[in-house]
Amino acid sequence: MSTKTEPVCQIFTFRDCKTSPDPIYEIPAQCLHPSPVPLVIDNGSFHTRAGWACKGDELGSPRLLFRSVAARSRGAARSETQIGNDISSIEPLRWLLKSQFDRNVVVNFEIQELIFDHIFTHMGITSEAKVEHPVVVTEAPCNPLHCRQMMSELLFECYQVPHVSYGVDALYSFNSNNAQRGLEGPQTGIVLSSGYHCSHILPVINGRLDAGNAQRVNVGGSQAASYLLRLLQLKYPGHLAAVTLSRMEELLHEHSYTAVDYHKELERWRSPDFYEREVHRMQLPFSAKAAPGACASAEERQERRAQQLRRLQENNARRREEKLQHDQERLDKLLAVQELLDDGLLEPFHKNLVELNMDSAEELQSYVTKLQLAVEQGRLRLLGGDGAEGRAEGSELDPQMDEGDGVALMDPDLPPDNALMDKSASVQPQFNMAEYHQLFVGTERLRCPEIVFQPSLTGEDQMGVMETLQHVLARYTPSQQEALVSNVFLTGGNMLYPGMKERVERELLAMRPFQSHYKVTLAARPALDAWYGARDWALGGPPSGGGGPVEGWVSRRDYEEKGGDYLSEHRASNAFVSMRIAKPAPSVPRPAEPAVATATGDTPTAAVVPGGPAVPAASVPASVEAEAEMVTS
């Protein structure tokens, strides 16, 4: 006989990682001689990475990795600004956080200057008002010319850099992974890049970006984190302060996954066994102060219960005595009034009746009878009698008695003390404080990453990534489509969810014609390959020391001659499109127009039509001649 095993619940805790300030490094000697080594900066919207374009494990990796945010209070000095890892805990200062990005485009260059200051200082560049190293900076696909112009102005004018190179992060990652896979020469493929603020579909034809067919989807990691925040705040309104955006990002990075078949996966979650097995219980921090008596033994609880019952009995006996004394005093007063009637003192009798709010002697006799019965029953209760009838009569006599008298009336009907103690010991409510402070993250694990494919889940009126990919492929010929889908490349930090590659393959299977071939490749390091690809490119073609033009590098001379929006193209860059507007030619003043005259004889005269050449009068219509006559008159 098989035994049913209960599913093991998975309980996790939030790490709530706190960052430590970045150290200030010294420039290695090999980065200065024989010529300054380029500095590679992956200017991402979520993380900024900076390092030297060197080979090796130590120098050939990013030395700085921090959040692309700055916290600066209003009116604070520039030196008091906290950058990236200087902010140990983001949540208390979230209302002060500022980023240089709007979506994936740099627009706040004051914050960008603070980011550059932080990078150059911590990389060990101590030269005054000048950075002697060439700089490689990543930018967004189809970056606006104004943004590039402002970035070049900042680097050349503020930091006096000798050379600058701009490239697209997704293309750097694409070329780096192609080199790791042994693919030489220009490659054709399509890049699906998903970052913190948006996602891109970038077709690459023979190693160059086809910017005219590139598309952007305004959905990324930040929208998924905000969606998860709203879901859990609606699910747990009692833990609004504990459900923070930083914790939601941690949930996305470590506990979420992409469903290969979204609707089929939701059906699986309807099974109770599957839910108990797959749900992640996130333990929130809480105070473990135990309630009084929560940790007491059964004997201690029984003793405490017995003490409570004894106190209750003593209170009931005291209240019964007080009530009996009160009824006896009132009965004596009524009997004294009744004696006045028996003695024939009618005037004092009627006066006392008015004071007692009574109308006749019969009413007085009725009250006396009831009080005598109540007093007798009270004495019997004190002696151990049941006194049920006395209780009923007492309630009729004094309907306005306080709540304490009701306790006294309930006392004879109480069950034995042992039965009460046994019942209280057997039925003891248990409250699990730890379980109350747990977040059950179930279908949210797959619903939030799904918005990359279905933005309508969050109310966004736009296509998903795969629909946009199909729209892009439709712009090419069938042979070009085959070449593009044979190298589908996934990169970006928002592609790190488990199951992302399998989901894209399934969508392509449904999208492409029958028996067509495709290949999907996930970047080796989706979040870091952009920096490594930029490093490899900088190692392959550093700027020459003689100042001559080098492909991909913009020198200071190029900046001064061709403008800040100038871009030297290379295989991982955007396409440069000059938007300079030609100045209009100076206008030549026209000679004064002669007066219009009419012919008075057979000799034809020349008529001048305003704004046109002079024509013979014979060829001018009669209506024009009439208008000319009106003008001259």
XYZ file of C-alpha atoms in Angstrom:
633
model
C 0.000 0.000 0.000
C 1.555 3.245 -1.129
C 1.727 6.130 1.292
C 0.970 9.630 0.095
C 3.883 11.971 0.712
C 3.025 15.531 1.568
C 4.683 18.215 -0.593
C 7.593 20.000 0.967
C 6.938 23.722 1.317
C 9.725 26.015 0.154
C 10.405 28.886 2.527
C 12.850 31.599 1.490
C 13.995 34.801 3.109
C 14.744 38.151 1.538
C 18.433 38.904 1.536
C 17.959 42.698 1.563
C 21.538 43.122 0.381
C 23.295 46.275 1.487
C 26.088 47.562 -0.690
C 29.411 48.908 0.489
C 31.119 51.944 -1.065
C 33.372 51.281 -4.031
C 37.111 51.370 -3.307
C 39.383 53.851 -5.034
C 41.774 51.902 -7.232
C 45.183 52.889 -8.515
C 45.907 52.856 -12.223
C 48.065 49.811 -13.060
C 51.356 50.539 -14.792
C 50.399 48.518 -17.883
C 47.404 50.832 -18.361
C 49.689 53.869 -18.776
C 52.596 52.608 -20.907
C 53.390 52.619 -23.717
C 50.110 54.533 -24.301
C 47.043 55.136 -22.152
C 44.668 52.177 -22.268
C 41.034 52.895 -23.241
C 38.494 53.036 -20.441
C 35.359 50.998 -21.232
C 32.055 52.218 -19.715
C 28.848 50.242 -20.178
C 26.391 53.025 -19.416
C 23.350 50.874 -18.636
C 20.008 52.094 -17.372
C 20.090 49.661 -14.412
C 23.790 49.035 -13.783
C 26.897 50.925 -14.836
C 30.052 48.910 -15.463
C 33.516 50.355 -15.936
C 36.941 48.817 -16.444
C 40.140 48.874 -18.491
C 40.485 47.458 -22.000
C 43.102 44.909 -20.919
C 43.534 41.176 -21.209
C 43.529 38.890 -18.205
C 41.128 37.888 -15.475
C 41.933 40.693 -13.044
C 42.223 43.760 -15.246
C 40.099 42.337 -18.062
C 36.854 42.417 -16.072
C 34.704 45.316 -14.851
C 36.284 46.914 -11.801
C 33.235 49.030 -10.973
C 29.672 47.746 -10.949
C 26.970 49.931 -9.381
C 23.370 51.079 -9.805
C 22.893 53.974 -12.212
C 21.292 56.249 -9.638
C 22.300 59.256 -7.583
C 20.790 60.457 -4.298
C 21.102 64.171 -3.713
C 19.008 66.230 -1.341
C 17.680 69.578 -2.447
C 20.211 72.272 -1.702
C 22.950 69.769 -0.803
C 26.517 70.337 -1.931
C 27.889 68.443 -4.901
C 30.287 66.509 -2.674
C 27.352 65.204 -0.597
C 25.813 63.339 -3.521
C 25.690 59.561 -3.126
C 26.312 57.497 -6.247
C 25.505 53.835 -6.799
C 27.052 51.634 -4.114
C 27.517 54.619 -1.798
C 23.804 54.183 -1.048
C 23.827 51.215 1.323
C 20.036 50.850 1.407
C 18.007 52.238 -1.489
C 14.483 52.091 -0.044
C 14.822 54.862 2.600
C 16.231 57.191 -0.071
C 14.109 56.101 -3.026
C 12.263 59.419 -3.087
C 15.638 61.151 -3.583
C 16.926 58.853 -6.337
C 17.590 60.372 -9.727
C 18.766 58.704 -12.906
C 20.340 60.100 -16.015
C 17.956 58.066 -18.191
C 14.519 58.592 -19.619
C 13.645 55.088 -20.768
C 16.981 54.069 -22.317
C 18.155 57.504 -23.502
C 20.413 59.795 -21.473
C 18.667 63.128 -20.941
C 19.837 64.296 -17.493
C 23.463 65.215 -18.108
C 23.926 66.732 -14.679
C 23.489 63.264 -13.183
C 25.587 61.787 -15.989
C 28.423 64.135 -15.043
C 28.190 62.930 -11.433
C 28.357 59.328 -12.672
C 31.462 60.097 -14.732
C 33.071 61.843 -11.744
C 32.445 58.744 -9.662
C 33.927 56.455 -12.336
C 37.063 58.487 -13.029
C 37.751 59.047 -9.322
C 37.392 55.394 -8.311
C 39.348 54.155 -11.323
C 42.335 56.144 -10.055
C 42.406 58.950 -12.627
C 43.760 61.865 -10.599
C 44.888 64.227 -13.350
C 43.495 67.713 -12.916
C 40.748 68.720 -15.365
C 41.869 66.124 -17.916
C 41.369 62.443 -18.640
C 44.225 61.145 -20.768
C 42.598 57.806 -21.573
C 40.329 57.174 -24.571
C 36.782 56.334 -23.516
C 34.388 53.751 -24.966
C 30.747 54.448 -24.038
C 27.681 52.400 -24.888
C 24.541 54.116 -26.137
C 20.994 53.186 -27.089
C 20.086 51.923 -30.568
C 19.170 54.860 -32.810
C 20.331 57.282 -30.152
C 19.060 60.838 -30.817
C 21.704 63.181 -32.234
C 21.092 65.758 -29.543
C 21.867 63.221 -26.789
C 25.111 62.195 -28.501
C 26.022 65.838 -29.000
C 25.553 66.566 -25.305
C 27.540 63.465 -24.343
C 30.433 64.456 -26.635
C 30.345 67.985 -25.299
C 30.497 66.662 -21.745
C 33.443 64.340 -22.442
C 35.497 66.667 -24.653
C 34.825 69.987 -22.940
C 34.575 68.934 -19.291
C 37.040 66.036 -19.158
C 39.290 66.810 -22.144
C 39.360 63.175 -23.299
C 41.499 62.543 -26.413
C 39.156 60.064 -28.156
C 35.615 58.809 -27.714
C 33.863 55.821 -29.252
C 30.155 55.071 -29.171
C 28.581 51.663 -29.695
C 25.325 49.790 -29.098
C 25.515 47.460 -26.116
C 23.462 44.704 -27.750
C 25.724 44.703 -30.831
C 28.848 44.484 -28.660
C 27.344 41.424 -26.981
C 26.324 39.950 -30.372
C 29.828 40.276 -31.834
C 31.501 38.986 -28.676
C 29.403 35.820 -28.597
C 29.891 35.256 -32.324
C 33.651 35.347 -31.737
C 33.332 32.887 -28.848
C 31.339 30.516 -31.074
C 34.062 30.674 -33.742
C 32.040 32.647 -36.298
C 34.466 34.814 -38.223
C 33.646 37.794 -40.388
C 30.469 39.863 -40.570
C 27.414 37.928 -39.472
C 23.734 38.219 -40.265
C 21.221 37.717 -37.507
C 18.581 39.342 -35.377
C 19.200 40.507 -31.812
C 16.520 40.461 -29.100
C 17.743 42.725 -26.337
C 15.669 43.333 -23.206
C 16.905 45.663 -20.492
C 15.585 47.531 -17.506
C 13.385 50.058 -19.305
C 12.686 48.682 -22.773
C 13.376 45.906 -25.277
C 14.759 46.079 -28.815
C 14.583 43.957 -31.955
C 17.718 44.741 -33.958
C 18.248 43.137 -37.390
C 21.921 42.843 -38.349
C 22.765 42.471 -42.055
C 26.376 41.532 -42.881
C 27.635 42.760 -39.533
C 25.894 46.165 -39.612
C 22.743 47.307 -37.878
C 19.751 47.837 -40.166
C 18.458 50.797 -38.198
C 15.563 51.424 -40.588
C 13.887 48.168 -39.546
C 14.852 48.156 -35.858
C 11.988 48.312 -33.378
C 11.611 49.157 -29.693
C 9.086 47.771 -27.177
C 8.606 49.897 -24.074
C 8.552 46.950 -21.670
C 11.458 45.758 -19.541
C 12.542 44.818 -16.059
C 11.234 47.954 -14.370
C 7.700 47.346 -15.665
C 7.845 43.727 -14.458
C 8.984 44.843 -10.982
C 6.213 47.465 -10.774
C 3.646 44.885 -11.892
C 4.798 42.417 -9.231
C 4.689 45.189 -6.624
C 1.055 45.969 -7.460
C 0.060 42.292 -7.426
C 1.531 41.561 -3.996
C 0.283 44.804 -2.454
C -3.257 43.911 -3.550
C -2.787 40.362 -2.273
C -1.322 41.370 1.105
C -2.727 44.775 2.128
C -1.502 44.191 5.679
C 2.139 44.146 4.582
C 2.304 47.231 2.363
C 5.400 48.584 4.100
C 7.259 45.268 3.731
C 6.482 44.870 0.010
C 9.118 47.186 -1.469
C 10.411 47.650 -4.991
C 13.884 46.368 -4.071
C 12.413 43.128 -2.779
C 10.299 42.776 -5.894
C 13.431 43.071 -8.030
C 15.014 40.340 -5.898
C 11.943 38.155 -6.456
C 12.195 38.683 -10.202
C 15.915 37.946 -10.386
C 15.933 34.844 -8.186
C 12.428 33.316 -8.051
C 10.727 34.027 -11.396
C 10.760 32.075 -14.621
C 9.332 32.235 -18.128
C 6.641 29.713 -19.009
C 7.152 27.858 -22.277
C 3.352 27.605 -22.683
C 1.784 30.333 -20.551
C -1.840 29.131 -20.491
C -0.893 25.476 -19.970
C 1.361 26.489 -17.082
C -1.474 28.426 -15.444
C -3.642 25.296 -15.647
C -0.949 23.346 -13.829
C -0.983 25.914 -11.024
C -4.668 25.130 -10.402
C -3.679 21.770 -8.955
C -3.352 21.972 -5.125
C -0.433 19.531 -5.091
C 1.434 21.492 -7.760
C 0.749 24.735 -5.920
C 2.052 23.423 -2.595
C 5.138 22.061 -4.309
C 6.010 25.093 -6.426
C 4.838 28.073 -4.388
C 7.648 30.080 -2.841
C 6.951 31.316 0.663
C 8.918 34.488 1.283
C 9.468 35.015 4.989
C 9.208 38.647 6.062
C 11.076 39.847 9.143
C 8.909 40.090 12.254
C 9.220 40.464 16.011
C 9.037 37.088 17.758
C 7.543 38.404 21.023
C 5.328 35.675 22.414
C 1.870 36.466 23.768
C 1.334 35.938 27.531
C 0.855 32.231 28.173
C 1.749 31.221 24.619
C 4.731 29.156 25.758
C 3.191 27.903 29.039
C 2.743 24.204 29.709
C -0.646 22.486 30.066
C -0.384 22.355 33.877
C 0.368 26.072 34.085
C -2.582 26.890 31.851
C -4.915 24.764 33.986
C -3.686 26.426 37.178
C -4.180 29.858 35.659
C -7.675 28.884 34.559
C -8.533 27.651 38.062
C -7.330 30.930 39.569
C -9.513 32.867 37.139
C -12.550 30.766 38.074
C -11.920 31.314 41.824
C -11.665 35.059 41.318
C -14.896 34.980 39.330
C -16.700 33.106 42.100
C -15.455 35.521 44.754
C -16.615 38.502 42.700
C -20.029 36.898 42.212
C -20.421 36.243 45.971
C -19.467 39.818 46.838
C -21.914 41.245 44.309
C -24.718 39.008 45.609
C -24.083 40.260 49.137
C -24.117 43.861 48.013
C -27.341 43.346 46.091
C -28.986 41.592 49.031
C -28.051 44.473 51.319
C -29.427 46.999 48.850
C -32.730 45.088 48.489
C -33.066 44.791 52.285
C -32.609 48.567 52.746
C -35.202 49.279 50.098
C -37.631 46.773 51.624
C -37.265 48.407 55.063
C -38.065 51.789 53.549
C -41.210 50.480 51.815
C -42.355 48.720 55.000
C -41.948 51.999 56.915
C -44.230 53.755 54.408
C -46.743 50.913 54.659
C -46.826 51.300 58.457
C -47.945 54.938 57.995
C -51.025 53.649 56.213
C -51.676 51.107 58.930
C -51.405 53.866 61.580
C -53.937 56.064 59.709
C -51.427 58.829 58.838
C -52.770 59.433 55.342
C -51.075 62.762 54.596
C -47.473 61.550 55.272
C -48.376 58.290 53.480
C -49.451 60.072 50.258
C -46.415 62.364 50.446
C -44.060 59.353 50.604
C -45.939 57.653 47.730
C -45.250 60.686 45.536
C -41.555 60.554 46.459
C -41.474 56.821 45.543
C -43.216 57.578 42.219
C -46.152 55.305 43.060
C -49.873 55.882 42.574
C -51.680 53.688 45.120
C -51.321 51.453 48.160
C -51.873 48.346 45.951
C -48.788 49.216 43.906
C -46.823 49.671 47.133
C -48.002 46.269 48.388
C -46.947 44.635 45.106
C -43.416 46.044 45.350
C -43.156 44.987 49.003
C -44.144 41.411 48.109
C -41.632 41.194 45.281
C -38.813 42.620 47.362
C -39.545 40.206 50.200
C -39.340 37.326 47.739
C -36.089 38.675 46.230
C -34.509 39.066 49.664
C -35.533 35.558 50.625
C -34.136 34.097 47.396
C -30.898 36.044 47.836
C -30.432 34.603 51.304
C -31.053 31.133 49.913
C -28.415 31.652 47.212
C -25.924 32.699 49.816
C -26.751 29.510 51.685
C -26.353 27.375 48.512
C -29.848 27.259 47.086
C -30.521 27.555 43.374
C -32.764 30.648 43.558
C -33.886 30.517 39.927
C -37.297 32.063 40.700
C -35.637 34.783 42.744
C -33.468 35.696 39.840
C -36.481 36.072 37.602
C -38.301 38.203 40.165
C -35.191 40.311 40.784
C -34.854 41.030 37.103
C -38.445 42.232 36.993
C -37.928 44.426 40.059
C -34.794 46.174 38.961
C -34.594 46.182 35.151
C -31.826 48.803 35.148
C -29.276 46.821 37.065
C -25.708 46.929 35.765
C -23.924 44.234 33.815
C -22.147 42.901 36.894
C -25.420 41.536 38.272
C -25.762 39.299 35.228
C -22.563 37.537 36.176
C -24.052 36.677 39.555
C -27.160 35.197 37.948
C -25.060 32.976 35.666
C -23.017 31.475 38.490
C -25.336 28.546 39.511
C -25.532 27.352 35.901
C -21.762 27.180 35.413
C -20.437 23.675 34.729
C -17.935 22.156 37.121
C -14.479 23.681 37.199
C -12.749 20.518 36.031
C -14.928 20.306 32.920
C -14.147 23.915 32.037
C -10.439 23.395 32.549
C -10.412 20.226 30.437
C -12.329 21.964 27.639
C -10.016 24.989 27.628
C -6.958 22.748 27.614
C -8.264 20.688 24.686
C -9.406 23.638 22.524
C -6.576 26.162 22.530
C -6.324 28.496 19.499
C -2.847 28.520 17.982
C -1.623 31.577 16.034
C 1.433 31.088 13.857
C 3.154 34.452 13.775
C 5.780 33.321 11.268
C 3.181 32.098 8.762
C 1.270 35.366 9.048
C 4.424 37.191 7.893
C 4.909 35.053 4.783
C 4.265 36.050 1.170
C 3.000 33.159 -0.944
C 4.428 33.843 -4.412
C 2.681 31.471 -6.812
C 1.524 32.395 -10.284
C 3.235 35.764 -9.874
C 6.489 33.940 -10.604
C 5.489 33.536 -14.267
C 2.945 36.317 -14.735
C 5.460 39.137 -14.328
C 8.092 37.932 -16.872
C 5.210 37.268 -19.262
C 4.642 40.980 -19.879
C 7.634 40.957 -22.253
C 5.502 38.766 -24.550
C 2.091 40.165 -23.529
C 2.325 43.846 -22.486
C -1.485 43.939 -22.381
C -1.324 42.254 -18.954
C -0.265 45.621 -17.518
C -2.568 47.674 -19.722
C 0.064 48.589 -22.315
C -1.381 49.003 -25.795
C 1.540 47.643 -27.802
C 2.873 44.458 -29.321
C 5.000 41.974 -27.460
C 8.556 41.074 -28.354
C 7.681 38.121 -30.587
C 4.891 39.961 -32.405
C 7.320 42.789 -33.074
C 9.898 40.265 -34.290
C 7.355 38.884 -36.749
C 6.581 42.419 -37.897
C 10.288 43.080 -38.502
C 10.807 39.818 -40.407
C 7.878 40.635 -42.698
C 9.882 43.555 -44.110
C 12.504 41.246 -45.634
C 12.523 38.784 -48.477
C 12.138 35.058 -47.691
C 15.848 34.424 -48.225
C 16.770 37.261 -45.883
C 14.300 35.948 -43.305
C 15.984 32.550 -43.394
C 19.355 34.185 -42.813
C 18.049 36.287 -39.943
C 16.256 33.516 -38.034
C 19.266 31.228 -38.411
C 21.010 33.416 -35.814
C 18.492 34.729 -33.256
C 20.499 36.133 -30.359
C 19.118 36.907 -26.885
C 20.930 39.373 -24.632
C 20.222 41.830 -21.829
C 19.598 41.471 -18.123
C 15.861 40.862 -18.649
C 16.660 37.684 -20.612
C 18.074 35.898 -17.559
C 14.777 34.210 -16.628
C 14.891 30.409 -16.823
C 12.958 29.150 -19.836
C 13.412 32.311 -21.931
C 15.292 30.546 -24.741
C 12.747 27.689 -24.891
C 9.879 30.202 -25.022
C 11.421 32.072 -27.954
C 12.015 28.784 -29.788
C 8.385 27.777 -29.296
C 7.146 31.142 -30.546
C 9.394 30.892 -33.620
C 8.089 27.388 -34.289
C 4.541 28.740 -34.419
C 5.595 31.779 -36.418
C 7.814 30.352 -39.136
C 6.650 28.267 -42.157
C 6.545 24.475 -42.016
C 9.966 22.773 -41.957
C 11.858 26.058 -41.839
C 15.065 26.233 -39.839
C 15.987 28.634 -37.083
C 18.481 28.813 -34.238
C 18.189 30.681 -30.948
C 21.285 31.480 -28.906
C 21.390 32.975 -25.423
C 24.352 35.161 -24.505
C 26.917 33.519 -22.231
C 26.611 36.458 -19.817
C 23.498 38.398 -20.861
C 24.123 41.255 -18.421
C 27.925 41.507 -18.809
C 28.656 40.580 -22.412
C 28.048 44.148 -23.580
C 31.025 45.333 -21.516
C 33.204 42.406 -22.592
C 32.289 42.981 -26.237
C 33.226 46.673 -25.951
C 36.505 45.661 -24.312
C 37.320 43.225 -27.141
C 36.517 45.875 -29.742
C 38.752 48.446 -27.979
C 41.590 45.901 -27.865
C 41.227 45.271 -31.590
C 41.527 48.882 -32.743
C 42.867 51.362 -30.175
C 43.341 54.963 -31.344
C 46.776 55.756 -32.731
C 49.094 58.077 -30.870
C 49.828 60.164 -33.995
C 46.322 61.593 -34.016
C 45.329 60.088 -37.378
C 41.729 58.986 -38.001
C 40.862 55.507 -36.764
C 37.629 53.690 -37.542
C 35.177 53.969 -34.678
C 37.012 56.697 -32.744
C 36.033 60.366 -32.615
C 38.996 62.624 -31.879
C 38.843 66.097 -30.444
C 39.656 67.470 -33.884
C 36.672 65.616 -35.355
C 34.496 67.016 -32.573
C 35.584 70.576 -33.299
C 35.323 70.276 -37.079
C 32.272 68.050 -37.531
C 30.216 68.832 -34.430
C 29.253 67.007 -31.311
C 26.711 64.758 -33.035
C 29.396 63.259 -35.298
C 29.807 59.481 -35.080
C 32.607 57.420 -36.540
C 30.874 54.201 -37.570
C 32.115 50.707 -36.822
C 30.572 47.226 -36.781
C 28.880 47.701 -33.367
C 27.762 51.304 -33.728
C 24.687 53.125 -34.885
C 24.547 54.514 -38.394
C 25.583 58.146 -38.620
C 22.998 60.360 -40.303
C 23.932 64.008 -40.483
C 21.003 66.296 -39.806
C 22.685 69.569 -40.630
C 20.295 72.000 -42.303
C 21.806 74.062 -45.142
C 21.666 77.770 -44.600
C 19.357 79.555 -47.089
C 21.069 81.735 -49.741
C 20.868 85.480 -49.094
C 17.916 87.045 -50.897
C 18.707 89.563 -53.705
C 16.458 92.662 -53.587
C 14.222 92.893 -56.648
C 14.016 96.163 -58.685
C 10.960 98.339 -58.235
C 8.047 97.238 -60.368
C 6.927 99.757 -63.006
C 3.457 101.224 -62.866
C 0.774 99.375 -64.793
C -0.547 101.380 -67.779
C -3.289 100.750 -70.349
C -3.041 101.052 -74.110
C -4.846 104.017 -75.753
C -4.350 103.112 -79.387
C -3.503 100.331 -81.758
C 0.067 100.124 -80.485
C 0.360 97.239 -78.030
C 1.920 98.088 -74.705
C 3.549 95.834 -72.118
C 1.543 95.010 -68.996
C 3.169 93.942 -65.780
C 1.347 91.303 -63.728
C 2.280 91.666 -60.061
C 4.828 89.011 -59.124
C 5.391 87.872 -62.733
C 7.288 88.851 -65.903
C 6.145 91.533 -68.290
C 3.883 90.191 -71.046
C 2.475 91.880 -74.135
C -0.831 93.582 -73.616
C -2.367 91.569 -76.416
C -1.877 88.349 -74.455
C -3.379 89.712 -71.253
C -7.045 88.734 -70.732
C -9.668 91.465 -70.545
C -10.322 90.717 -66.857
C -6.659 91.335 -66.050
C -6.762 94.610 -68.052
C -9.834 95.702 -66.099
C -8.064 94.946 -62.798
C -5.034 96.909 -64.007
C -7.258 99.885 -64.848
C -8.739 99.749 -61.319
C -5.242 99.730 -59.834
C -4.093 102.742 -61.885
C -7.273 104.634 -61.122
